[in-house]
Amino acid sequence: MKVGVIGSGGREHALCHALKNSEKVNKIYCIPGNAGTNLFAENVEINLSDFKKIKDFILNNKIDLIVIGPEKPLVDGMADYLKNFNIKVFGPNKIASQLEGSKIFTKKLCEKYKIPTAKFGIFNNIKDAKKFLSQTIFPLVVKADGLAAGKGVYICNNIQQSITAIEEIFEGKFGETKEVLIEEFLKGEEMSFFIISDGTTFKTFGTAQDHKRALEGDEGKNTGGMGAYSPSRLETLSLNKKIIDKIIIPTFKGLKNLNTNFVGFLYAGLMIINDEPFLIEYNVRMGDPECQTILPKLKTDFFKIVDACVDQKLNSINFEWKEEKSICLVLCSKGYPDKYENNVEVKNLNNISLNKNEFIFHAGTINKNSKIFSNGGRVLNFVILSKDFKVGREKALSLIEQIDWPNGFFRRDIGYKVINK
Ligand code: AMP
Ligand code: GLY
């Protein structure tokens, strides 16, 4: 089978890697890919907003199945577009992708189906929003409605901060908007919860704890994720059941009532308060770096799983997972998530030897004349499966130390909540 993966991050390298291990897959294309995917897949340089060119490439090369990694093409309707040409696609359609593409869509769904979430208000003008602020308590959370690449969420401690946030959103900092969302601040512990669905049934696909802040001790700016571990320390059978019964099943019911369904990965960002789950946000894809953290734990053939999903036969597959715990450390360009330099050579990567259960997934890298250069904010992911998180983190740190790249920085404290006890 020939498989195509859309995207260029660490998540997509991990997806390609999992597909490569399938006996059924004999060719992988990654559009556009990175220096890591290029090691065993064919990278294809096409702009992800050029759906026609992507479709032509898929048809000309007779690619059997496409896996869409990132949110933007999903929210823009790439899955619907490709399916119109009878291309098999793993990834949700445009309507279902609104779960990530519009926070207000999701909030309204929560309201209608009584899904536990932070209390909220939706405002279409500054005057009403300000009036609301004068009667409320702080902190609270102000959010832009649409995709904002991990930005667009303001935790506000007073009226002035909230007004600045609302003004920035209405001024179009995150694209044209008619509405702003104001939410109650939930105090608890976050957990990433993953589902895979074929549109008729679904299965759980692991849990993880991301570390979004740039600096150790969860300080500094929000990033796409500086590291993760799986499973989340909060995971229990009874909490899983609550999440499925109170959040996932009503969400799928809501989509069904909109005459649609969900094929792909669904990522619920949750706040757990006194062992009760509250939905903070949905993403309609795997997380990054959660994907790199979770996929190496999967024993079952990943291609068979995605193939069963597009054929609505997920029920026929039994998932098997490795027992080991997984931890991922992300090596970034200095300055990320703000300004950073690209095109700095990352040396010594090829001299690192990896044992079983040790993985390096590329993200922002590019190969030039057989040398690796940085090409983004998050550059490499070091993933270790081991019997405990501490051993895994030490091993990941020792691998990072072998990299000769003075422009890199990373957090040494990934997993501190499960390790420093
Ligand atoms: P989101 O993009 O909606 O996941 O928000 C980004 C981050 O902001 C989340 O991972 C949380 O850490 C935080 N956050 C968002 N909404 C809330 C909320 N209602 N209460 C507390 N923290 C929140
Ligand atoms: N790691 C957070 C995300 O993928 O959205």
Short mmCIF file of C-alpha atoms and ligand atoms in Angstrom, two decimals:
data_model
loop_
_atom_site.label_atom_id
_atom_site.label_comp_id
_atom_site.label_asym_id
_atom_site.label_seq_id
_atom_site.Cartn_x
_atom_site.Cartn_y
_atom_site.Cartn_z
CA MET A 1 0.00 0.00 0.00
CA LYS A 2 1.05 3.57 -0.61
CA VAL A 3 0.26 6.00 2.18
CA GLY A 4 0.51 9.79 2.28
CA VAL A 5 0.95 11.85 5.45
CA ILE A 6 0.12 15.55 5.41
CA GLY A 7 2.26 17.80 7.65
CA SER A 8 5.85 18.48 8.66
CA GLY A 9 6.13 18.34 12.45
CA GLY A 10 7.24 15.84 15.06
CA ARG A 11 3.72 14.42 15.04
CA GLU A 12 4.00 13.65 11.32
CA HIS A 13 7.44 12.03 11.71
CA ALA A 14 5.94 9.80 14.41
CA LEU A 15 2.93 8.99 12.18
CA CYS A 16 5.23 8.07 9.26
CA HIS A 17 7.39 5.98 11.57
CA ALA A 18 4.38 4.03 12.87
CA LEU A 19 3.13 3.46 9.31
CA LYS A 20 6.58 2.34 8.15
CA ASN A 21 6.48 -0.51 10.66
CA SER A 22 3.40 -1.98 9.00
CA GLU A 23 3.97 -5.00 6.77
CA LYS A 24 1.19 -3.66 4.52
CA VAL A 25 2.88 -0.35 3.74
CA ASN A 26 5.54 -0.30 1.06
CA LYS A 27 5.72 3.41 0.23
CA ILE A 28 5.17 6.56 2.28
CA TYR A 29 4.95 10.12 0.98
CA CYS A 30 5.10 13.04 3.40
CA ILE A 31 3.72 16.38 2.22
CA PRO A 32 5.85 18.41 2.87
CA GLY A 33 7.74 16.47 5.60
CA ASN A 34 11.04 17.23 7.35
CA ALA A 35 14.58 15.84 7.46
CA GLY A 36 13.37 12.96 9.66
CA THR A 37 10.51 11.81 7.47
CA ASN A 38 12.94 12.00 4.55
CA LEU A 39 14.94 9.13 6.05
CA PHE A 40 12.34 6.60 4.89
CA ALA A 41 9.50 8.51 3.23
CA GLU A 42 9.52 10.60 0.09
CA ASN A 43 9.07 14.26 0.97
CA VAL A 44 6.89 16.21 -1.44
CA GLU A 45 7.07 19.98 -1.39
CA ILE A 46 3.50 21.22 -1.90
CA ASN A 47 1.87 24.13 -0.08
CA LEU A 48 -0.82 22.70 2.23
CA SER A 49 -3.35 25.28 1.12
CA ASP A 50 -3.07 24.09 -2.48
CA PHE A 51 -5.68 21.31 -2.28
CA LYS A 52 -5.80 20.84 -6.05
CA LYS A 53 -2.08 20.21 -6.35
CA ILE A 54 -2.20 17.78 -3.44
CA LYS A 55 -5.15 15.94 -5.01
CA ASP A 56 -3.36 15.74 -8.38
CA PHE A 57 -0.24 14.34 -6.72
CA ILE A 58 -2.27 11.72 -4.83
CA LEU A 59 -4.13 10.58 -7.94
CA ASN A 60 -1.06 10.61 -10.21
CA ASN A 61 0.90 8.50 -7.73
CA LYS A 62 -2.03 6.20 -6.88
CA ILE A 63 -1.72 6.77 -3.13
CA ASP A 64 -4.13 4.44 -1.32
CA LEU A 65 -4.71 6.34 1.90
CA ILE A 66 -4.04 9.86 3.24
CA VAL A 67 -3.51 10.71 6.91
CA ILE A 68 -3.92 14.42 7.69
CA GLY A 69 -1.78 15.50 10.67
CA PRO A 70 -2.38 19.20 11.41
CA GLU A 71 -5.56 21.12 12.21
CA LYS A 72 -5.44 23.89 9.60
CA PRO A 73 -6.06 21.73 6.49
CA LEU A 74 -8.77 19.82 8.40
CA VAL A 75 -10.58 22.98 9.46
CA ASP A 76 -10.23 24.28 5.88
CA GLY A 77 -11.98 21.16 4.56
CA MET A 78 -9.13 19.15 3.02
CA ALA A 79 -10.73 15.83 4.00
CA ASP A 80 -14.04 16.72 2.25
CA TYR A 81 -12.18 17.99 -0.82
CA LEU A 82 -10.08 14.84 -1.24
CA LYS A 83 -13.00 12.49 -0.56
CA ASN A 84 -14.84 14.11 -3.47
CA PHE A 85 -12.19 12.53 -5.70
CA ASN A 86 -12.69 9.10 -4.07
CA ILE A 87 -9.48 9.42 -2.10
CA LYS A 88 -9.46 7.53 1.22
CA VAL A 89 -8.81 10.02 4.02
CA PHE A 90 -8.14 9.56 7.70
CA GLY A 91 -9.17 12.86 9.30
CA PRO A 92 -12.45 14.61 10.13
CA ASN A 93 -14.58 16.58 7.70
CA LYS A 94 -15.04 20.34 7.78
CA ILE A 95 -18.18 20.36 9.93
CA ALA A 96 -16.72 18.01 12.57
CA SER A 97 -13.45 19.98 12.51
CA GLN A 98 -15.37 22.95 13.87
CA LEU A 99 -14.81 21.27 17.23
CA GLU A 100 -11.33 22.78 16.99
CA GLY A 101 -11.95 25.49 14.39
CA SER A 102 -14.54 27.33 16.48
CA LYS A 103 -14.42 27.43 20.26
CA ILE A 104 -17.90 28.95 20.21
CA PHE A 105 -19.25 26.00 18.15
CA THR A 106 -17.90 23.64 20.82
CA LYS A 107 -19.24 25.73 23.70
CA LYS A 108 -22.72 25.75 22.17
CA LEU A 109 -22.53 21.98 21.73
CA CYS A 110 -21.51 21.65 25.38
CA GLU A 111 -24.46 23.75 26.43
CA LYS A 112 -26.95 21.81 24.33
CA TYR A 113 -25.72 18.36 25.40
CA LYS A 114 -24.87 19.29 29.02
CA ILE A 115 -21.18 18.51 28.60
CA PRO A 116 -19.25 19.72 31.65
CA THR A 117 -17.16 22.77 30.76
CA ALA A 118 -16.32 26.22 32.18
CA LYS A 119 -19.28 28.62 32.45
CA PHE A 120 -19.15 31.07 29.59
CA GLY A 121 -20.59 34.04 27.77
CA ILE A 122 -20.41 34.98 24.08
CA PHE A 123 -20.24 38.68 23.21
CA ASN A 124 -20.47 40.41 19.86
CA ASN A 125 -19.49 43.91 21.02
CA ILE A 126 -17.09 45.51 23.46
CA LYS A 127 -19.81 47.41 25.34
CA ASP A 128 -21.69 44.28 26.46
CA ALA A 129 -18.45 42.49 27.25
CA LYS A 130 -17.31 45.40 29.46
CA LYS A 131 -20.65 45.47 31.26
CA PHE A 132 -20.28 41.77 32.00
CA LEU A 133 -16.72 42.32 33.29
CA SER A 134 -17.89 44.91 35.80
CA GLN A 135 -20.05 42.27 37.54
CA THR A 136 -17.77 39.24 37.46
CA ILE A 137 -14.94 37.72 39.49
CA PHE A 138 -11.31 37.17 38.42
CA PRO A 139 -9.30 35.43 37.12
CA LEU A 140 -11.24 34.69 33.97
CA VAL A 141 -10.35 33.55 30.48
CA VAL A 142 -10.88 35.50 27.26
CA LYS A 143 -10.67 33.54 24.00
CA ALA A 144 -10.67 34.24 20.30
CA ASP A 145 -13.11 31.97 18.48
CA GLY A 146 -11.03 30.55 15.61
CA LEU A 147 -7.69 28.79 15.14
CA ALA A 148 -4.90 30.86 16.65
CA ALA A 149 -1.89 28.48 16.58
CA GLY A 150 -1.91 28.01 20.36
CA LYS A 151 -2.38 31.74 21.00
CA GLY A 152 -5.70 33.56 21.33
CA VAL A 153 -6.29 32.49 24.96
CA TYR A 154 -5.82 35.13 27.65
CA ILE A 155 -5.89 34.33 31.37
CA CYS A 156 -6.90 37.70 32.87
CA ASN A 157 -6.51 38.74 36.50
CA ASN A 158 -8.35 42.06 36.32
CA ILE A 159 -10.68 44.21 34.23
CA GLN A 160 -7.88 46.05 32.43
CA GLN A 161 -6.20 42.85 31.19
CA SER A 162 -9.58 41.54 30.05
CA ILE A 163 -10.39 44.71 28.13
CA THR A 164 -7.00 44.62 26.38
CA ALA A 165 -7.63 40.99 25.40
CA ILE A 166 -11.12 41.71 24.08
CA GLU A 167 -9.90 44.72 22.12
CA GLU A 168 -7.04 42.76 20.55
CA ILE A 169 -9.43 40.00 19.51
CA PHE A 170 -12.00 42.39 17.99
CA GLU A 171 -9.19 44.32 16.26
CA GLY A 172 -8.45 41.13 14.35
CA LYS A 173 -5.21 39.93 15.96
CA PHE A 174 -6.36 36.34 15.33
CA GLY A 175 -8.27 37.00 12.12
CA GLU A 176 -11.58 38.68 11.51
CA THR A 177 -14.05 37.93 14.29
CA LYS A 178 -17.55 38.90 15.24
CA GLU A 179 -17.63 37.27 18.65
CA VAL A 180 -15.46 36.81 21.71
CA LEU A 181 -15.73 34.09 24.34
CA ILE A 182 -15.35 34.85 28.06
CA GLU A 183 -14.99 31.87 30.38
CA GLU A 184 -14.83 31.03 34.03
CA PHE A 185 -11.27 30.10 35.09
CA LEU A 186 -11.09 26.43 36.08
CA LYS A 187 -8.54 25.43 38.69
CA GLY A 188 -7.44 21.82 38.51
CA GLU A 189 -4.96 19.61 36.67
CA GLU A 190 -4.92 19.31 32.91
CA MET A 191 -4.98 16.04 31.01
CA SER A 192 -4.92 15.23 27.30
CA PHE A 193 -7.35 12.43 26.41
CA PHE A 194 -7.32 10.80 22.96
CA ILE A 195 -9.99 9.01 20.97
CA ILE A 196 -9.82 7.39 17.55
CA SER A 197 -13.09 7.08 15.63
CA ASP A 198 -14.31 5.57 12.37
CA GLY A 199 -17.54 7.59 12.32
CA THR A 200 -19.66 4.85 13.87
CA THR A 201 -17.60 3.59 16.80
CA PHE A 202 -14.60 4.85 18.71
CA LYS A 203 -11.82 3.61 20.97
CA THR A 204 -9.58 5.36 23.45
CA PHE A 205 -6.06 6.12 22.24
CA GLY A 206 -4.15 6.90 25.42
CA THR A 207 -3.70 9.85 27.73
CA ALA A 208 -0.83 12.28 28.21
CA GLN A 209 0.35 15.29 30.12
CA ASP A 210 1.74 18.07 27.98
CA HIS A 211 4.06 20.86 29.26
CA LYS A 212 2.98 23.96 27.41
CA ARG A 213 5.10 26.65 29.07
CA ALA A 214 8.51 27.43 27.63
CA LEU A 215 10.47 27.41 30.90
CA GLU A 216 11.08 24.99 33.76
CA GLY A 217 8.59 25.06 36.62
CA ASP A 218 5.82 25.89 34.10
CA GLU A 219 7.04 29.48 33.75
CA GLY A 220 7.30 31.65 30.65
CA LYS A 221 5.24 31.81 27.52
CA ASN A 222 2.81 29.24 26.17
CA THR A 223 4.27 27.05 23.42
CA GLY A 224 2.97 24.22 21.26
CA GLY A 225 4.40 21.84 23.89
CA MET A 226 7.90 21.40 25.35
CA GLY A 227 7.48 17.77 26.33
CA ALA A 228 4.95 15.22 27.48
CA TYR A 229 4.55 11.94 29.25
CA SER A 230 2.05 9.12 28.87
CA PRO A 231 -0.03 7.89 30.58
CA SER A 232 -1.28 10.92 32.49
CA ARG A 233 -0.87 10.45 36.24
CA LEU A 234 -4.60 11.19 36.59
CA GLU A 235 -5.77 8.30 34.43
CA THR A 236 -8.01 5.74 36.15
CA LEU A 237 -10.71 3.44 34.82
CA SER A 238 -13.41 5.38 36.63
CA LEU A 239 -12.19 8.75 35.31
CA ASN A 240 -11.98 7.30 31.78
CA LYS A 241 -15.59 6.18 32.08
CA LYS A 242 -16.73 9.62 33.25
CA ILE A 243 -14.91 11.31 30.34
CA ILE A 244 -16.48 8.96 27.82
CA ASP A 245 -20.00 9.10 29.28
CA LYS A 246 -20.15 12.83 30.06
CA ILE A 247 -18.01 14.30 27.27
CA ILE A 248 -17.18 12.03 24.34
CA ILE A 249 -20.53 10.24 23.80
CA PRO A 250 -22.61 13.45 24.00
CA THR A 251 -20.19 15.14 21.57
CA PHE A 252 -20.59 12.36 18.99
CA LYS A 253 -24.34 12.48 19.53
CA GLY A 254 -24.25 16.23 18.84
CA LEU A 255 -22.34 15.65 15.59
CA LYS A 256 -24.81 12.93 14.57
CA ASN A 257 -27.67 15.37 15.10
CA LEU A 258 -25.88 17.72 12.71
CA ASN A 259 -25.98 14.87 10.18
CA THR A 260 -22.27 14.31 10.32
CA ASN A 261 -19.74 12.07 12.04
CA PHE A 262 -16.10 12.04 13.12
CA VAL A 263 -13.37 10.00 11.42
CA GLY A 264 -9.91 10.51 12.86
CA PHE A 265 -8.26 11.40 16.13
CA LEU A 266 -10.17 13.48 18.64
CA TYR A 267 -8.09 15.11 21.36
CA ALA A 268 -9.97 16.37 24.41
CA GLY A 269 -8.06 18.93 26.47
CA LEU A 270 -9.52 18.46 29.95
CA MET A 271 -9.32 20.06 33.35
CA ILE A 272 -9.74 17.50 36.12
CA ILE A 273 -11.20 18.94 39.31
CA ASN A 274 -11.76 16.58 42.26
CA ASP A 275 -11.75 13.62 39.88
CA GLU A 276 -14.41 15.21 37.64
CA PRO A 277 -13.61 16.06 34.00
CA PHE A 278 -14.35 19.44 32.40
CA LEU A 279 -13.78 20.07 28.70
CA ILE A 280 -11.44 22.99 28.03
CA GLU A 281 -11.02 22.48 24.31
CA TYR A 282 -11.19 19.95 21.51
CA ASN A 283 -8.54 19.36 18.88
CA VAL A 284 -9.44 17.30 15.83
CA ARG A 285 -6.03 15.63 15.45
CA MET A 286 -3.30 14.07 17.57
CA GLY A 287 -1.38 16.41 19.86
CA ASP A 288 2.20 17.39 19.22
CA PRO A 289 4.26 16.24 21.20
CA GLU A 290 1.61 13.85 22.59
CA CYS A 291 1.57 11.88 19.33
CA GLN A 292 5.34 11.26 19.49
CA THR A 293 4.88 10.19 23.12
CA ILE A 294 1.92 7.83 22.66
CA LEU A 295 2.42 6.17 19.25
CA PRO A 296 5.63 4.29 20.16
CA LYS A 297 3.62 2.53 22.88
CA LEU A 298 1.27 1.01 20.29
CA LYS A 299 1.92 -2.66 19.49
CA THR A 300 -0.93 -3.07 16.99
CA ASP A 301 -0.21 -2.30 13.33
CA PHE A 302 -1.05 1.40 12.98
CA PHE A 303 -1.83 1.17 9.27
CA LYS A 304 -4.45 -1.51 9.98
CA ILE A 305 -6.06 0.84 12.49
CA VAL A 306 -6.32 3.86 10.18
CA ASP A 307 -7.35 1.68 7.27
CA ALA A 308 -10.11 0.13 9.41
CA CYS A 309 -11.22 3.63 10.40
CA VAL A 310 -11.71 4.83 6.84
CA ASP A 311 -13.65 1.62 6.08
CA GLN A 312 -15.76 1.99 9.26
CA LYS A 313 -14.42 -1.29 10.63
CA LEU A 314 -12.67 -0.10 13.76
CA ASN A 315 -14.66 -2.61 15.81
CA SER A 316 -12.77 -5.43 14.11
CA ILE A 317 -9.44 -4.30 15.58
CA ASN A 318 -8.14 -5.08 19.03
CA PHE A 319 -5.58 -2.56 20.29
CA GLU A 320 -2.50 -3.74 22.13
CA TRP A 321 -0.17 -1.36 23.97
CA LYS A 322 3.26 -1.72 25.49
CA GLU A 323 3.33 -1.61 29.29
CA GLU A 324 6.21 0.88 29.43
CA LYS A 325 5.81 4.52 30.35
CA SER A 326 6.73 7.05 27.70
CA ILE A 327 8.35 10.45 28.04
CA CYS A 328 9.20 13.00 25.35
CA LEU A 329 11.56 15.98 25.61
CA VAL A 330 11.46 18.63 22.88
CA LEU A 331 14.64 20.38 21.79
CA CYS A 332 13.81 23.90 20.54
CA SER A 333 15.55 26.82 18.88
CA LYS A 334 16.63 29.48 21.41
CA GLY A 335 14.04 32.26 21.39
CA TYR A 336 11.04 29.99 20.66
CA PRO A 337 8.06 30.69 20.91
CA ASP A 338 9.09 34.20 19.86
CA LYS A 339 11.87 35.02 17.41
CA TYR A 340 14.53 32.43 16.68
CA GLU A 341 17.15 31.75 14.08
CA ASN A 342 16.70 29.09 11.39
CA ASN A 343 19.33 27.33 9.29
CA VAL A 344 21.72 26.57 12.12
CA GLU A 345 23.44 23.21 11.61
CA VAL A 346 22.51 20.49 14.09
CA LYS A 347 25.62 18.36 14.39
CA ASN A 348 26.31 14.85 15.60
CA LEU A 349 22.74 13.63 15.17
CA ASN A 350 23.81 10.80 12.88
CA ASN A 351 26.35 9.48 15.39
CA ILE A 352 23.76 8.81 18.07
CA SER A 353 22.88 5.16 18.35
CA LEU A 354 19.41 4.34 19.59
CA ASN A 355 18.39 1.19 21.43
CA LYS A 356 14.98 -0.44 21.24
CA ASN A 357 12.37 1.86 22.80
CA GLU A 358 14.43 5.00 22.11
CA PHE A 359 13.32 7.35 19.35
CA ILE A 360 14.30 10.69 17.86
CA PHE A 361 11.52 12.36 15.89
CA HIS A 362 12.35 15.41 13.81
CA ALA A 363 10.14 18.51 13.72
CA GLY A 364 11.64 21.76 12.36
CA THR A 365 14.58 20.25 10.47
CA ILE A 366 15.77 20.39 6.89
CA ASN A 367 18.34 18.29 5.07
CA LYS A 368 20.87 20.14 2.91
CA ASN A 369 23.71 18.19 1.30
CA SER A 370 23.35 15.42 3.90
CA LYS A 371 23.63 17.88 6.78
CA ILE A 372 20.76 18.68 9.14
CA PHE A 373 19.79 22.32 9.77
CA SER A 374 17.17 23.79 12.10
CA ASN A 375 14.03 24.95 10.35
CA GLY A 376 11.52 25.88 13.04
CA GLY A 377 10.88 26.57 16.72
CA ARG A 378 10.53 22.97 17.85
CA VAL A 379 13.31 20.99 16.22
CA LEU A 380 13.77 17.48 17.67
CA ASN A 381 11.79 15.16 19.97
CA PHE A 382 13.53 12.61 22.18
CA VAL A 383 11.19 9.82 23.25
CA ILE A 384 12.03 7.02 25.65
CA LEU A 385 9.87 4.09 26.74
CA SER A 386 10.98 2.61 30.04
CA LYS A 387 9.77 1.11 33.26
CA ASP A 388 9.63 4.47 34.98
CA PHE A 389 9.54 8.12 33.95
CA LYS A 390 12.72 9.03 35.81
CA VAL A 391 14.84 6.48 33.94
CA GLY A 392 13.25 7.62 30.68
CA ARG A 393 13.94 11.28 31.32
CA GLU A 394 17.57 10.62 32.25
CA LYS A 395 18.08 8.68 29.05
CA ALA A 396 16.42 11.42 26.94
CA LEU A 397 18.64 14.05 28.60
CA SER A 398 21.74 11.98 27.86
CA LEU A 399 20.74 11.77 24.18
CA ILE A 400 20.16 15.53 23.96
CA GLU A 401 23.59 16.11 25.46
CA GLN A 402 25.16 14.24 22.55
CA ILE A 403 23.73 16.75 20.07
CA ASP A 404 26.14 19.48 19.04
CA TRP A 405 23.85 22.46 18.53
CA PRO A 406 24.55 25.54 20.66
CA ASN A 407 21.34 27.20 19.43
CA GLY A 408 19.11 24.68 21.22
CA PHE A 409 17.20 24.86 24.50
CA PHE A 410 14.90 22.42 26.30
CA ARG A 411 13.21 21.78 29.64
CA ARG A 412 14.96 19.32 31.96
CA ASP A 413 11.92 19.05 34.23
CA ILE A 414 9.40 17.34 31.91
CA GLY A 415 7.35 15.00 34.08
CA TYR A 416 8.23 16.76 37.33
CA LYS A 417 4.81 16.02 38.77
CA VAL A 418 5.36 12.28 38.39
CA ILE A 419 9.09 12.21 39.04
CA ASN A 420 9.85 14.53 41.98
CA LYS A 421 7.77 12.68 44.46
P1 AMP B 1 -6.93 26.20 24.86
O1 AMP B 1 -6.24 26.67 23.61
O2 AMP B 1 -8.39 26.48 24.93
O3 AMP B 1 -6.55 24.81 25.26
O4 AMP B 1 -6.24 27.05 26.03
C1 AMP B 1 -4.85 27.04 26.24
C2 AMP B 1 -4.57 26.85 27.69
O5 AMP B 1 -5.19 27.88 28.47
C3 AMP B 1 -5.10 25.55 28.27
O6 AMP B 1 -4.23 24.47 28.04
C4 AMP B 1 -5.24 25.90 29.74
O7 AMP B 1 -3.98 25.79 30.37
C5 AMP B 1 -5.64 27.34 29.71
N1 AMP B 1 -7.09 27.48 29.80
C6 AMP B 1 -7.97 27.59 28.76
N2 AMP B 1 -9.23 27.71 29.21
C7 AMP B 1 -9.17 27.68 30.56
C8 AMP B 1 -10.14 27.76 31.60
N3 AMP B 1 -11.44 27.95 31.36
N4 AMP B 1 -9.70 27.69 32.88
C9 AMP B 1 -8.38 27.54 33.16
N5 AMP B 1 -7.42 27.47 32.23
C10 AMP B 1 -7.80 27.54 30.94
N1 GLY B 2 0.48 19.85 22.50
C1 GLY B 2 -0.70 20.57 22.33
C2 GLY B 2 -1.33 20.45 21.03
O1 GLY B 2 -0.95 19.67 20.18
O2 GLY B 2 -2.29 21.17 20.78
#
